[in-house]
CSV table of C-alpha atoms in Angstrom, one decimal:
chain,number,residue,atom,x,y,z
A,102,UNK,CA,-26.6,68.7,-15.5
A,103,UNK,CA,-24.2,67.7,-18.3
A,104,UNK,CA,-23.4,64.4,-16.5
A,105,UNK,CA,-27.1,63.8,-16.1
A,106,UNK,CA,-27.9,64.3,-19.7
A,107,UNK,CA,-25.0,61.9,-20.6
A,108,UNK,CA,-26.4,59.4,-18.3
A,109,UNK,CA,-29.9,59.8,-19.9
A,110,UNK,CA,-28.5,59.4,-23.4
A,111,UNK,CA,-26.7,56.3,-22.3
A,112,UNK,CA,-29.7,54.7,-20.7
A,113,UNK,CA,-31.8,55.4,-23.9
A,114,UNK,CA,-29.0,54.0,-26.0
A,115,UNK,CA,-29.1,50.9,-23.8
A,116,UNK,CA,-32.9,50.6,-24.2
A,117,UNK,CA,-32.5,51.0,-28.0
A,118,UNK,CA,-29.9,48.3,-28.2
A,119,UNK,CA,-31.9,46.0,-26.0
A,120,UNK,CA,-34.9,46.5,-28.3
A,121,UNK,CA,-32.8,45.1,-31.3
A,122,UNK,CA,-32.8,41.4,-30.0
A,123,UNK,CA,-36.5,41.4,-29.5
A,124,UNK,CA,-39.2,42.3,-32.1
A,125,UNK,CA,-42.5,44.0,-31.5
A,126,UNK,CA,-45.1,42.3,-33.8
A,127,UNK,CA,-48.2,44.1,-34.6
A,128,UNK,CA,-51.3,42.0,-35.0
A,129,UNK,CA,-55.0,43.2,-35.4
A,130,UNK,CA,-56.5,44.5,-32.1
A,131,UNK,CA,-59.9,43.5,-33.3
A,132,UNK,CA,-60.8,39.8,-33.5
A,133,UNK,CA,-60.1,38.3,-37.0
A,134,UNK,CA,-60.6,34.5,-36.5
A,135,UNK,CA,-59.3,32.1,-37.3
A,136,UNK,CA,-56.2,34.1,-38.1
A,137,UNK,CA,-55.8,36.0,-34.8
A,138,UNK,CA,-58.0,36.7,-31.9
A,139,UNK,CA,-57.5,37.4,-28.2
A,140,UNK,CA,-59.1,34.9,-26.0
A,141,UNK,CA,-61.2,35.8,-22.9
A,142,UNK,CA,-58.1,34.9,-20.8
A,143,UNK,CA,-55.9,37.4,-22.6
A,144,UNK,CA,-54.0,34.9,-24.6
A,145,UNK,CA,-53.6,35.2,-28.3
A,146,UNK,CA,-54.7,32.5,-30.7
A,147,UNK,CA,-55.0,31.7,-34.3
A,148,UNK,CA,-53.2,30.6,-37.5
A,149,UNK,CA,-51.1,33.9,-37.8
A,150,UNK,CA,-50.3,33.9,-34.1
A,151,UNK,CA,-48.9,30.2,-34.4
A,152,UNK,CA,-46.8,31.3,-37.5
A,153,UNK,CA,-45.4,34.2,-35.6
A,154,UNK,CA,-44.4,32.0,-32.6
A,155,UNK,CA,-42.8,29.5,-35.0
A,156,UNK,CA,-41.0,32.2,-37.1
A,157,UNK,CA,-39.7,33.8,-33.9
A,158,UNK,CA,-38.5,30.5,-32.4
A,159,UNK,CA,-36.7,29.6,-35.6
A,160,UNK,CA,-35.1,33.1,-36.0
A,161,UNK,CA,-34.2,32.9,-32.2
A,162,UNK,CA,-35.7,36.3,-31.5
A,163,UNK,CA,-37.9,37.2,-28.7
A,164,UNK,CA,-41.2,38.4,-30.0
A,165,UNK,CA,-43.8,40.5,-28.3
A,166,UNK,CA,-47.3,40.8,-29.7
A,167,UNK,CA,-48.7,44.3,-29.8
A,168,UNK,CA,-52.3,44.6,-30.8
A,169,UNK,CA,-52.9,47.6,-33.1
A,170,UNK,CA,-56.1,48.8,-34.9
A,171,UNK,CA,-56.1,48.2,-38.6
A,172,UNK,CA,-56.4,51.8,-39.6
A,173,UNK,CA,-53.4,52.7,-37.5
A,174,UNK,CA,-51.2,49.7,-38.3
A,175,UNK,CA,-48.9,51.2,-40.9
A,176,UNK,CA,-48.5,54.5,-39.1
A,177,UNK,CA,-47.5,52.4,-36.0
A,178,UNK,CA,-44.9,50.6,-38.0
A,179,UNK,CA,-43.5,53.8,-39.5
A,180,UNK,CA,-43.4,55.7,-36.2
A,181,UNK,CA,-41.4,52.8,-34.7
A,182,UNK,CA,-44.0,51.6,-32.3
A,183,UNK,CA,-43.8,48.1,-33.8
A,184,UNK,CA,-41.1,46.3,-35.9
A,185,UNK,CA,-43.2,44.2,-38.1
A,186,UNK,CA,-46.9,43.8,-39.1
A,187,UNK,CA,-48.4,40.2,-39.3
A,188,UNK,CA,-52.0,41.3,-39.8
A,189,UNK,CA,-53.3,39.4,-42.9
A,190,UNK,CA,-52.0,42.4,-45.0
A,191,UNK,CA,-51.9,41.7,-48.8
A,192,UNK,CA,-49.1,43.0,-50.8
A,193,UNK,CA,-50.2,45.9,-53.0
A,194,UNK,CA,-48.4,48.5,-55.1
A,195,UNK,CA,-49.8,51.3,-53.0
A,196,UNK,CA,-48.7,49.8,-49.7
A,197,UNK,CA,-45.3,48.8,-51.1
A,198,UNK,CA,-44.6,52.6,-51.5
A,199,UNK,CA,-44.8,52.9,-47.7
A,200,UNK,CA,-43.6,49.6,-46.3
A,201,UNK,CA,-41.2,46.8,-47.2
A,202,UNK,CA,-43.0,43.5,-47.7
A,203,UNK,CA,-41.5,40.1,-46.9
A,204,UNK,CA,-42.3,37.1,-49.2
A,205,UNK,CA,-45.9,36.1,-48.7
A,206,UNK,CA,-46.8,33.6,-46.0
A,207,UNK,CA,-50.3,32.9,-47.1
A,208,UNK,CA,-52.6,33.5,-50.1
A,209,UNK,CA,-56.3,33.4,-50.4
A,210,UNK,CA,-59.0,35.2,-52.4
A,211,UNK,CA,-61.8,37.3,-50.9
A,212,UNK,CA,-65.2,35.6,-50.7
A,213,UNK,CA,-68.8,37.0,-50.7
A,214,UNK,CA,-71.1,36.3,-47.8
A,215,UNK,CA,-74.6,37.8,-47.8
A,216,UNK,CA,-78.1,37.4,-46.7
A,217,UNK,CA,-79.5,34.0,-47.8
A,218,UNK,CA,-81.6,33.4,-50.9
A,219,UNK,CA,-80.3,36.2,-53.1
A,220,UNK,CA,-79.5,36.0,-56.8
A,221,UNK,CA,-75.8,36.7,-56.5
A,222,UNK,CA,-73.2,37.2,-59.1
A,223,UNK,CA,-70.2,39.6,-59.2
A,224,UNK,CA,-71.8,41.8,-61.9
A,225,UNK,CA,-73.1,45.3,-62.0
A,226,UNK,CA,-76.6,44.0,-62.8
A,227,UNK,CA,-76.9,41.7,-59.9
A,228,UNK,CA,-75.4,44.0,-57.3
A,229,UNK,CA,-77.2,47.3,-58.4
A,230,UNK,CA,-78.4,49.1,-55.3
A,231,UNK,CA,-77.2,46.5,-53.0
A,232,UNK,CA,-75.5,47.3,-49.7
A,233,UNK,CA,-72.1,45.7,-49.5
A,234,UNK,CA,-69.8,46.0,-46.5
A,235,UNK,CA,-66.1,46.0,-46.7
A,236,UNK,CA,-63.3,46.9,-44.3
A,237,UNK,CA,-61.6,50.2,-45.0
A,238,UNK,CA,-58.2,49.9,-46.8
A,239,UNK,CA,-58.4,46.2,-47.5
A,240,UNK,CA,-57.9,44.6,-50.9
A,241,UNK,CA,-61.7,43.5,-50.6
A,242,UNK,CA,-62.5,47.2,-50.6
A,243,UNK,CA,-60.4,48.1,-53.5
A,244,UNK,CA,-61.9,45.1,-55.4
A,245,UNK,CA,-65.5,45.8,-54.7
A,246,UNK,CA,-65.1,49.5,-55.6
A,247,UNK,CA,-63.5,48.7,-58.8
A,248,UNK,CA,-66.1,46.1,-59.8
A,249,UNK,CA,-69.4,47.6,-58.7
A,250,UNK,CA,-68.5,50.8,-56.9
A,251,UNK,CA,-70.5,53.0,-59.3
A,252,UNK,CA,-73.9,51.1,-58.9
A,253,UNK,CA,-73.9,49.5,-55.3
A,254,UNK,CA,-73.8,51.2,-51.9
A,255,UNK,CA,-70.4,50.4,-50.7
A,256,UNK,CA,-70.3,50.7,-46.8
A,257,UNK,CA,-66.9,50.9,-45.3
A,258,UNK,CA,-66.2,49.9,-41.8
A,259,UNK,CA,-63.1,50.3,-39.5
A,260,UNK,CA,-63.3,46.6,-38.4
A,261,UNK,CA,-64.5,43.3,-39.8
A,262,UNK,CA,-66.3,42.8,-36.6
A,263,UNK,CA,-68.8,45.6,-37.2
A,264,UNK,CA,-69.4,44.4,-40.8
A,265,UNK,CA,-70.4,41.0,-39.4
A,266,UNK,CA,-72.8,42.4,-36.9
A,267,UNK,CA,-74.4,44.7,-39.5
A,268,UNK,CA,-74.8,41.9,-42.0
A,269,UNK,CA,-76.5,39.8,-39.2
A,270,UNK,CA,-78.7,42.8,-38.5
A,271,UNK,CA,-79.8,42.9,-42.0
A,272,UNK,CA,-78.3,46.3,-42.7
A,273,UNK,CA,-76.1,44.8,-45.4
A,274,UNK,CA,-77.0,42.6,-48.2
A,275,UNK,CA,-73.5,41.3,-48.8
A,276,UNK,CA,-70.0,41.5,-47.4
A,277,UNK,CA,-66.7,40.9,-49.0
A,278,UNK,CA,-63.8,39.5,-46.8
A,279,UNK,CA,-61.0,37.2,-47.0
A,280,UNK,CA,-62.3,33.7,-47.9
A,281,UNK,CA,-61.1,32.0,-44.7
A,282,UNK,CA,-62.5,34.6,-42.3
A,283,UNK,CA,-65.7,34.9,-44.4
A,284,UNK,CA,-66.2,31.1,-44.4
A,285,UNK,CA,-65.6,30.9,-40.7
A,286,UNK,CA,-68.2,33.6,-40.2
A,287,UNK,CA,-70.7,31.9,-42.5
A,288,UNK,CA,-70.3,28.5,-40.9
A,289,UNK,CA,-70.8,30.0,-37.5
A,290,UNK,CA,-74.1,31.8,-38.6
A,291,UNK,CA,-75.7,29.1,-40.8
A,292,UNK,CA,-79.2,30.1,-41.7
A,293,UNK,CA,-78.8,33.7,-41.0
A,294,UNK,CA,-76.2,34.2,-43.8
A,295,UNK,CA,-75.1,32.4,-46.9
A,296,UNK,CA,-71.6,31.8,-48.3
A,297,UNK,CA,-71.6,32.8,-52.0
A,298,UNK,CA,-68.1,31.7,-52.8
A,299,UNK,CA,-64.7,33.3,-53.7
A,300,UNK,CA,-64.4,36.0,-56.3
A,301,UNK,CA,-62.2,35.6,-59.5
A,302,UNK,CA,-58.7,36.9,-59.2
A,303,UNK,CA,-58.0,40.5,-60.1
A,304,UNK,CA,-54.7,42.4,-60.0
A,305,UNK,CA,-56.1,44.8,-57.4
A,306,UNK,CA,-56.2,41.9,-55.0
A,307,UNK,CA,-52.4,42.0,-54.7
A,308,UNK,CA,-49.9,39.2,-54.4
A,309,UNK,CA,-50.6,37.3,-51.2
A,310,UNK,CA,-50.4,38.2,-47.6
A,311,UNK,CA,-47.0,39.1,-46.2
A,312,UNK,CA,-45.4,40.7,-43.2
A,313,UNK,CA,-44.7,44.4,-43.6
A,314,UNK,CA,-41.4,46.1,-42.3
A,315,UNK,CA,-40.0,49.5,-42.3
A,316,UNK,CA,-38.5,50.3,-45.7
A,317,UNK,CA,-34.9,50.5,-44.3
A,318,UNK,CA,-35.0,47.2,-42.3
A,319,UNK,CA,-33.5,45.3,-45.3
A,320,UNK,CA,-31.5,42.9,-43.2
A,321,UNK,CA,-34.5,42.0,-41.1
A,322,UNK,CA,-36.5,41.3,-44.4
A,323,UNK,CA,-33.8,39.0,-45.5
A,324,UNK,CA,-33.9,37.0,-42.3
A,325,UNK,CA,-37.8,36.9,-42.6
A,326,UNK,CA,-37.7,36.0,-46.2
A,327,UNK,CA,-35.4,33.1,-45.6
A,328,UNK,CA,-37.5,31.8,-42.8
A,329,UNK,CA,-40.8,32.3,-44.5
A,330,UNK,CA,-39.6,30.5,-47.7
A,331,UNK,CA,-38.6,27.4,-45.7
A,332,UNK,CA,-41.7,27.6,-43.5
A,333,UNK,CA,-44.3,27.7,-46.3
A,334,UNK,CA,-42.9,24.5,-47.7
A,335,UNK,CA,-42.6,22.7,-44.5
A,336,UNK,CA,-44.9,20.0,-43.0
A,337,UNK,CA,-45.4,22.2,-40.0
A,338,UNK,CA,-47.1,24.7,-42.2
A,339,UNK,CA,-49.2,22.1,-44.0
A,340,UNK,CA,-50.3,20.6,-40.8
A,341,UNK,CA,-51.0,24.0,-39.2
A,342,UNK,CA,-53.0,25.2,-42.2
A,343,UNK,CA,-54.9,21.9,-42.3
A,344,UNK,CA,-55.8,22.2,-38.6
A,345,UNK,CA,-57.2,25.7,-39.1
A,346,UNK,CA,-58.7,25.6,-42.6
A,347,UNK,CA,-58.8,22.0,-43.8
A,348,UNK,CA,-56.6,23.0,-46.8
A,349,UNK,CA,-53.1,24.4,-47.5
A,350,UNK,CA,-53.1,28.1,-48.0
A,351,UNK,CA,-49.4,28.4,-48.7
A,352,UNK,CA,-48.6,30.9,-51.5
A,353,UNK,CA,-47.9,28.8,-54.6
A,354,UNK,CA,-45.2,30.5,-56.6
A,355,UNK,CA,-42.5,31.5,-54.1
B,1007,UNK,CA,-51.1,67.1,-51.6
B,1008,UNK,CA,-52.2,65.4,-54.8
B,1009,UNK,CA,-54.7,63.4,-52.9
B,1010,UNK,CA,-56.8,66.4,-52.2
B,1011,UNK,CA,-57.7,66.6,-55.9
B,1012,UNK,CA,-57.7,63.0,-56.5
B,1013,UNK,CA,-60.3,62.3,-53.7
B,1014,UNK,CA,-62.1,65.8,-53.8
B,1015,UNK,CA,-65.5,64.2,-54.5
B,1016,UNK,CA,-65.3,61.9,-51.5
B,1017,UNK,CA,-64.0,64.7,-49.3
B,1018,UNK,CA,-66.8,67.1,-50.4
B,1019,UNK,CA,-69.4,64.4,-49.9
B,1020,UNK,CA,-68.1,63.8,-46.4
B,1021,UNK,CA,-68.1,67.5,-45.6
B,1022,UNK,CA,-71.7,67.9,-46.8
B,1023,UNK,CA,-72.7,64.9,-44.6
B,1024,UNK,CA,-71.1,66.6,-41.7
B,1025,UNK,CA,-73.0,69.8,-42.4
B,1026,UNK,CA,-76.3,67.7,-42.7
B,1027,UNK,CA,-75.5,66.1,-39.4
B,1028,UNK,CA,-75.0,69.3,-37.6
B,1029,UNK,CA,-77.9,71.2,-39.1
B,1030,UNK,CA,-80.4,68.4,-38.5
B,1031,UNK,CA,-79.3,67.7,-34.9
B,1032,UNK,CA,-78.9,71.4,-34.1
B,1033,UNK,CA,-82.4,72.4,-35.2
B,1034,UNK,CA,-84.3,69.3,-33.8
B,1035,UNK,CA,-82.1,69.2,-30.8
B,1036,UNK,CA,-82.8,72.8,-29.9
B,1037,UNK,CA,-86.6,72.3,-30.1
B,1038,UNK,CA,-86.3,69.2,-27.9
B,1039,UNK,CA,-84.1,71.1,-25.5
B,1040,UNK,CA,-86.8,73.7,-24.9
B,1041,UNK,CA,-89.2,70.9,-24.3
B,1042,UNK,CA,-86.9,69.4,-21.8
B,1043,UNK,CA,-86.3,72.7,-20.0
B,1044,UNK,CA,-89.9,73.4,-19.8
B,1045,UNK,CA,-90.6,70.0,-18.2
B,1046,UNK,CA,-87.6,70.5,-15.9
B,1047,UNK,CA,-89.1,73.7,-14.4
B,1048,UNK,CA,-92.7,72.4,-14.5
B,1049,UNK,CA,-94.4,72.1,-11.2
B,1050,UNK,CA,-96.2,68.9,-12.4
B,1051,UNK,CA,-94.2,66.1,-11.0
B,1052,UNK,CA,-94.8,63.6,-13.8
B,1053,UNK,CA,-93.4,66.0,-16.2
B,1054,UNK,CA,-90.4,67.2,-14.1
B,1055,UNK,CA,-89.3,63.8,-13.0
B,1056,UNK,CA,-88.8,62.0,-16.4
B,1057,UNK,CA,-87.2,65.1,-17.8
B,1058,UNK,CA,-84.9,65.0,-14.8
B,1059,UNK,CA,-84.0,61.3,-15.3
B,1060,UNK,CA,-83.5,61.9,-19.1
B,1061,UNK,CA,-81.0,64.6,-18.4
B,1062,UNK,CA,-79.1,62.6,-15.8
B,1063,UNK,CA,-78.9,59.5,-17.9
B,1064,UNK,CA,-77.8,61.3,-21.2
B,1065,UNK,CA,-75.3,63.5,-19.4
B,1066,UNK,CA,-74.0,60.7,-17.3
B,1067,UNK,CA,-73.1,58.3,-20.1
B,1068,UNK,CA,-70.6,58.7,-22.9
B,1069,UNK,CA,-71.9,59.8,-26.3
B,1070,UNK,CA,-70.2,57.0,-28.1
B,1071,UNK,CA,-71.9,54.4,-25.9
B,1072,UNK,CA,-75.2,56.0,-26.7
B,1073,UNK,CA,-74.4,55.9,-30.4
B,1074,UNK,CA,-73.6,52.2,-30.2
B,1075,UNK,CA,-76.7,51.5,-28.2
B,1076,UNK,CA,-78.9,53.4,-30.6
B,1077,UNK,CA,-77.3,51.9,-33.8
B,1078,UNK,CA,-76.5,48.3,-32.8
B,1079,UNK,CA,-79.4,48.0,-30.3
B,1080,UNK,CA,-82.3,49.9,-31.7
B,1081,UNK,CA,-81.1,49.2,-35.2
B,1082,UNK,CA,-81.1,45.5,-34.9
B,1083,UNK,CA,-84.5,45.5,-33.3
B,1084,UNK,CA,-85.8,47.3,-36.3
B,1085,UNK,CA,-84.1,44.8,-38.6
B,1086,UNK,CA,-85.9,41.9,-37.1
B,1087,UNK,CA,-89.3,43.5,-37.5
B,1088,UNK,CA,-90.7,42.4,-41.0
B,1089,UNK,CA,-93.2,45.3,-40.9
B,1090,UNK,CA,-90.4,47.9,-40.8
B,1091,UNK,CA,-88.1,45.9,-43.1
B,1092,UNK,CA,-90.6,45.7,-46.0
B,1093,UNK,CA,-91.7,49.3,-45.5
B,1094,UNK,CA,-90.4,52.4,-47.3
B,1095,UNK,CA,-88.6,53.7,-44.3
B,1096,UNK,CA,-86.2,50.8,-44.2
B,1097,UNK,CA,-83.7,52.3,-46.7
B,1098,UNK,CA,-83.4,55.2,-44.1
B,1099,UNK,CA,-83.3,52.9,-41.1
B,1100,UNK,CA,-80.6,50.6,-42.4
B,1101,UNK,CA,-78.3,53.5,-42.8
B,1102,UNK,CA,-76.3,54.8,-39.8
B,1103,UNK,CA,-77.1,58.6,-40.7
B,1104,UNK,CA,-80.5,58.9,-38.9
B,1105,UNK,CA,-79.3,56.9,-35.8
B,1106,UNK,CA,-76.5,59.4,-35.6
B,1107,UNK,CA,-78.8,62.3,-35.9
B,1108,UNK,CA,-81.1,60.8,-33.2
B,1109,UNK,CA,-78.2,60.2,-30.7
B,1110,UNK,CA,-76.9,63.8,-31.3
B,1111,UNK,CA,-80.4,65.2,-30.8
B,1112,UNK,CA,-80.7,63.2,-27.5
B,1113,UNK,CA,-77.4,64.6,-26.3
B,1114,UNK,CA,-78.0,68.1,-27.4
B,1115,UNK,CA,-81.4,68.2,-25.8
B,1116,UNK,CA,-80.1,67.0,-22.6
B,1117,UNK,CA,-77.2,69.4,-22.4
B,1118,UNK,CA,-78.9,72.5,-23.7
B,1119,UNK,CA,-82.1,71.6,-21.8
B,1120,UNK,CA,-80.1,71.9,-18.7
B,1121,UNK,CA,-78.7,75.3,-19.9
B,1122,UNK,CA,-82.1,76.6,-20.8
B,1123,UNK,CA,-83.5,75.6,-17.5
B,1124,UNK,CA,-80.7,77.6,-15.9
B,1125,UNK,CA,-81.9,80.6,-17.9
B,1126,UNK,CA,-85.5,80.0,-17.1
B,1127,UNK,CA,-84.7,79.9,-13.4
B,1128,UNK,CA,-82.5,83.0,-13.7
B,1129,UNK,CA,-85.3,85.2,-15.0
B,1130,UNK,CA,-85.8,88.0,-12.4
B,1131,UNK,CA,-88.9,87.3,-10.3
B,1132,UNK,CA,-90.0,90.9,-10.6
B,1133,UNK,CA,-90.5,90.7,-14.4
B,1134,UNK,CA,-92.7,87.5,-14.1
B,1135,UNK,CA,-94.7,89.2,-11.3
B,1136,UNK,CA,-95.1,92.3,-13.4
B,1137,UNK,CA,-96.4,90.3,-16.3
B,1138,UNK,CA,-98.8,88.5,-14.1
B,1139,UNK,CA,-100.0,91.8,-12.7
B,1140,UNK,CA,-101.0,93.1,-16.1
B,1141,UNK,CA,-103.1,90.1,-16.6
B,1142,UNK,CA,-101.1,87.6,-18.7
B,1143,UNK,CA,-102.0,84.0,-18.3
B,1144,UNK,CA,-99.2,81.6,-17.1
B,1145,UNK,CA,-98.8,80.3,-20.7
B,1146,UNK,CA,-98.4,83.8,-22.0
B,1147,UNK,CA,-95.9,84.7,-19.3
B,1148,UNK,CA,-93.9,81.7,-20.4
B,1149,UNK,CA,-94.1,82.4,-24.1
B,1150,UNK,CA,-93.7,86.2,-24.1
B,1151,UNK,CA,-91.5,86.9,-21.1
B,1152,UNK,CA,-89.8,84.0,-19.4
B,1153,UNK,CA,-88.7,81.9,-22.4
B,1154,UNK,CA,-87.4,84.7,-24.6
B,1155,UNK,CA,-85.5,86.2,-21.6
B,1156,UNK,CA,-84.0,82.9,-20.7
B,1157,UNK,CA,-82.9,82.2,-24.3
B,1158,UNK,CA,-81.2,85.6,-24.6
B,1159,UNK,CA,-79.3,84.9,-21.4
B,1160,UNK,CA,-78.1,81.5,-22.5
B,1161,UNK,CA,-77.0,82.5,-26.0
B,1162,UNK,CA,-73.2,82.5,-25.2
B,1163,UNK,CA,-73.5,79.1,-23.7
B,1164,UNK,CA,-75.6,77.8,-26.6
B,1165,UNK,CA,-72.7,78.9,-28.9
B,1166,UNK,CA,-70.4,76.8,-26.9
B,1167,UNK,CA,-72.8,73.8,-26.9
B,1168,UNK,CA,-73.2,74.0,-30.7
B,1169,UNK,CA,-69.5,73.8,-31.2
B,1170,UNK,CA,-69.4,70.8,-28.9
B,1171,UNK,CA,-72.2,69.3,-31.0
B,1172,UNK,CA,-70.1,69.9,-34.3
B,1173,UNK,CA,-67.3,68.1,-32.7
B,1174,UNK,CA,-69.5,65.2,-31.6
B,1175,UNK,CA,-70.5,64.6,-35.3
B,1176,UNK,CA,-67.0,63.3,-35.9
B,1177,UNK,CA,-68.0,60.1,-34.1
B,1178,UNK,CA,-70.4,59.3,-37.1
B,1179,UNK,CA,-67.6,57.5,-38.7
B,1180,UNK,CA,-67.7,54.8,-36.0
B,1181,UNK,CA,-71.0,53.6,-37.4
B,1182,UNK,CA,-70.0,53.6,-41.0
B,1183,UNK,CA,-71.4,57.1,-41.8
B,1184,UNK,CA,-69.0,58.7,-44.2
B,1185,UNK,CA,-68.7,62.2,-42.6
B,1186,UNK,CA,-65.8,64.5,-43.1
B,1187,UNK,CA,-63.6,62.4,-40.7
B,1188,UNK,CA,-64.9,59.1,-42.4
B,1189,UNK,CA,-63.9,60.5,-45.7
B,1190,UNK,CA,-60.6,61.5,-44.4
B,1191,UNK,CA,-60.0,58.1,-43.0
B,1192,UNK,CA,-60.9,56.5,-46.3
B,1193,UNK,CA,-58.3,58.6,-48.0
B,1194,UNK,CA,-55.9,57.8,-45.4
B,1195,UNK,CA,-56.4,54.1,-45.9
B,1196,UNK,CA,-56.1,54.4,-49.6
B,1197,UNK,CA,-53.1,56.7,-50.0
B,1198,UNK,CA,-51.3,55.9,-46.6
B,1199,UNK,CA,-50.9,59.6,-46.2
B,1200,UNK,CA,-51.1,59.4,-42.4
B,1201,UNK,CA,-51.2,63.0,-41.1
B,1202,UNK,CA,-52.2,65.4,-43.9
B,1203,UNK,CA,-55.8,64.3,-44.3
B,1204,UNK,CA,-56.2,64.7,-40.5
B,1205,UNK,CA,-54.8,68.2,-40.6
B,1206,UNK,CA,-57.1,69.1,-43.4
B,1207,UNK,CA,-60.0,67.8,-41.4
B,1208,UNK,CA,-58.8,69.8,-38.2
B,1209,UNK,CA,-58.6,72.9,-40.3
B,1210,UNK,CA,-62.1,72.4,-41.7
B,1211,UNK,CA,-63.5,71.9,-38.2
B,1212,UNK,CA,-61.9,75.1,-36.9
B,1213,UNK,CA,-63.3,77.1,-39.8
B,1214,UNK,CA,-66.8,75.6,-39.0
B,1215,UNK,CA,-66.3,76.4,-35.4
B,1216,UNK,CA,-65.4,80.1,-36.2
B,1217,UNK,CA,-68.6,80.3,-38.4
B,1218,UNK,CA,-70.8,79.0,-35.7
B,1219,UNK,CA,-69.2,81.5,-33.2
B,1220,UNK,CA,-69.6,84.4,-35.6
B,1221,UNK,CA,-73.3,83.4,-36.2
B,1222,UNK,CA,-74.1,83.4,-32.4
B,1223,UNK,CA,-72.0,86.6,-32.0
B,1224,UNK,CA,-74.1,88.4,-34.5
B,1225,UNK,CA,-77.3,87.1,-33.0
B,1226,UNK,CA,-76.2,88.3,-29.6
B,1227,UNK,CA,-75.4,91.8,-30.9
B,1228,UNK,CA,-78.8,92.1,-32.6
B,1229,UNK,CA,-80.8,91.4,-29.5
B,1230,UNK,CA,-81.2,94.6,-27.5
B,1231,UNK,CA,-80.5,93.6,-23.8
B,1232,UNK,CA,-79.9,96.1,-21.1
B,1233,UNK,CA,-77.6,94.5,-18.6
């Protein structure tokens, strides 16, 4: 029995050490185009996916993409089911208490999309009694609650996908989401919805989008930071960003 | 545990929404269930057959799928009808709450309808014949003898079904209705307390379950039935 246990322990140790040269990267399980989405053939596509591949190739590590639901993504990291999160997660103070952020790899503001022909402004007066959809636990949600949470009906959803379909169904008047994702959605549904532009910066929006690691993975963070710092200034990044968004969304002060 | 106080408003609101969901769907669902059961045992085929089909379909599909079909399907049909959109009921129809109640009522009516049907079938034939013999009309036999007897008999099962209904209300958060679980999920996403809000939710559900069981237990004891 003892021998068996030792053998078991050894094989577990072998598995653990094997896991060290490959990284499990959490991306959003739900489609979040053009950042990440699973195509019908099962392949992953999007700006973030391309970045992950580039970073992993440069760092010479094997990366495995693990799709994880947004509301379980930090728990998945902390319970060691994944090693890093690349899921358009903005750096915020609250999150930084739980996870270790790398340097940001992109930075955009949230934008407002709504039913067409409304008299929109980000004021309590204009949004009084309006139904506004945001994704639970996003900086957009924190922002809208701070700005008009007392007068508007804020509807919180588990995924961006559900917000989009409820806006198209006319159940929502507006939704607030990351500029790029919002713009892509508005362009795809011209006529049905209108793009009302980005919001003004507010500290609640955090400091750009970064990868999240477990707090004790400091060495890994240093490796990621070095790679990300180089990457965001590179031509590869500029080209990739241009291909997807027609503009460079690299964080400016790095 | 600071989050309990910090987000108490949100949690209490969610708790009240759960209570509303369970009470609306329990009451309306129970009335519908009796209707379904009566149709099921009816000898008129055009009543029995649709009730049969309804029960099979609802019991044969997952509740979550039904909720999605009602909310995203029915809901978006309403949204495209200008008459409804400009009317006073739109504020209710744009919200997920009533869709959730509707889906729960359907589910409860199907499951409990089947239970009540079993009760109706199980009423001793002698009692029905005795009622008929003293000159009661078929309608009176049903109202005074068969249905009450059936309901007494199914009370314990009804308690179980009500608890199942309570647990089904937790699906409300999937269509942006902030029930108890929805509120807890909001707290989780804001505080990143992963487990504690869920444990609080579990405890509250257990307490509610105990209350429901107590309620039915008392009801059972109050009804004089000689077994």
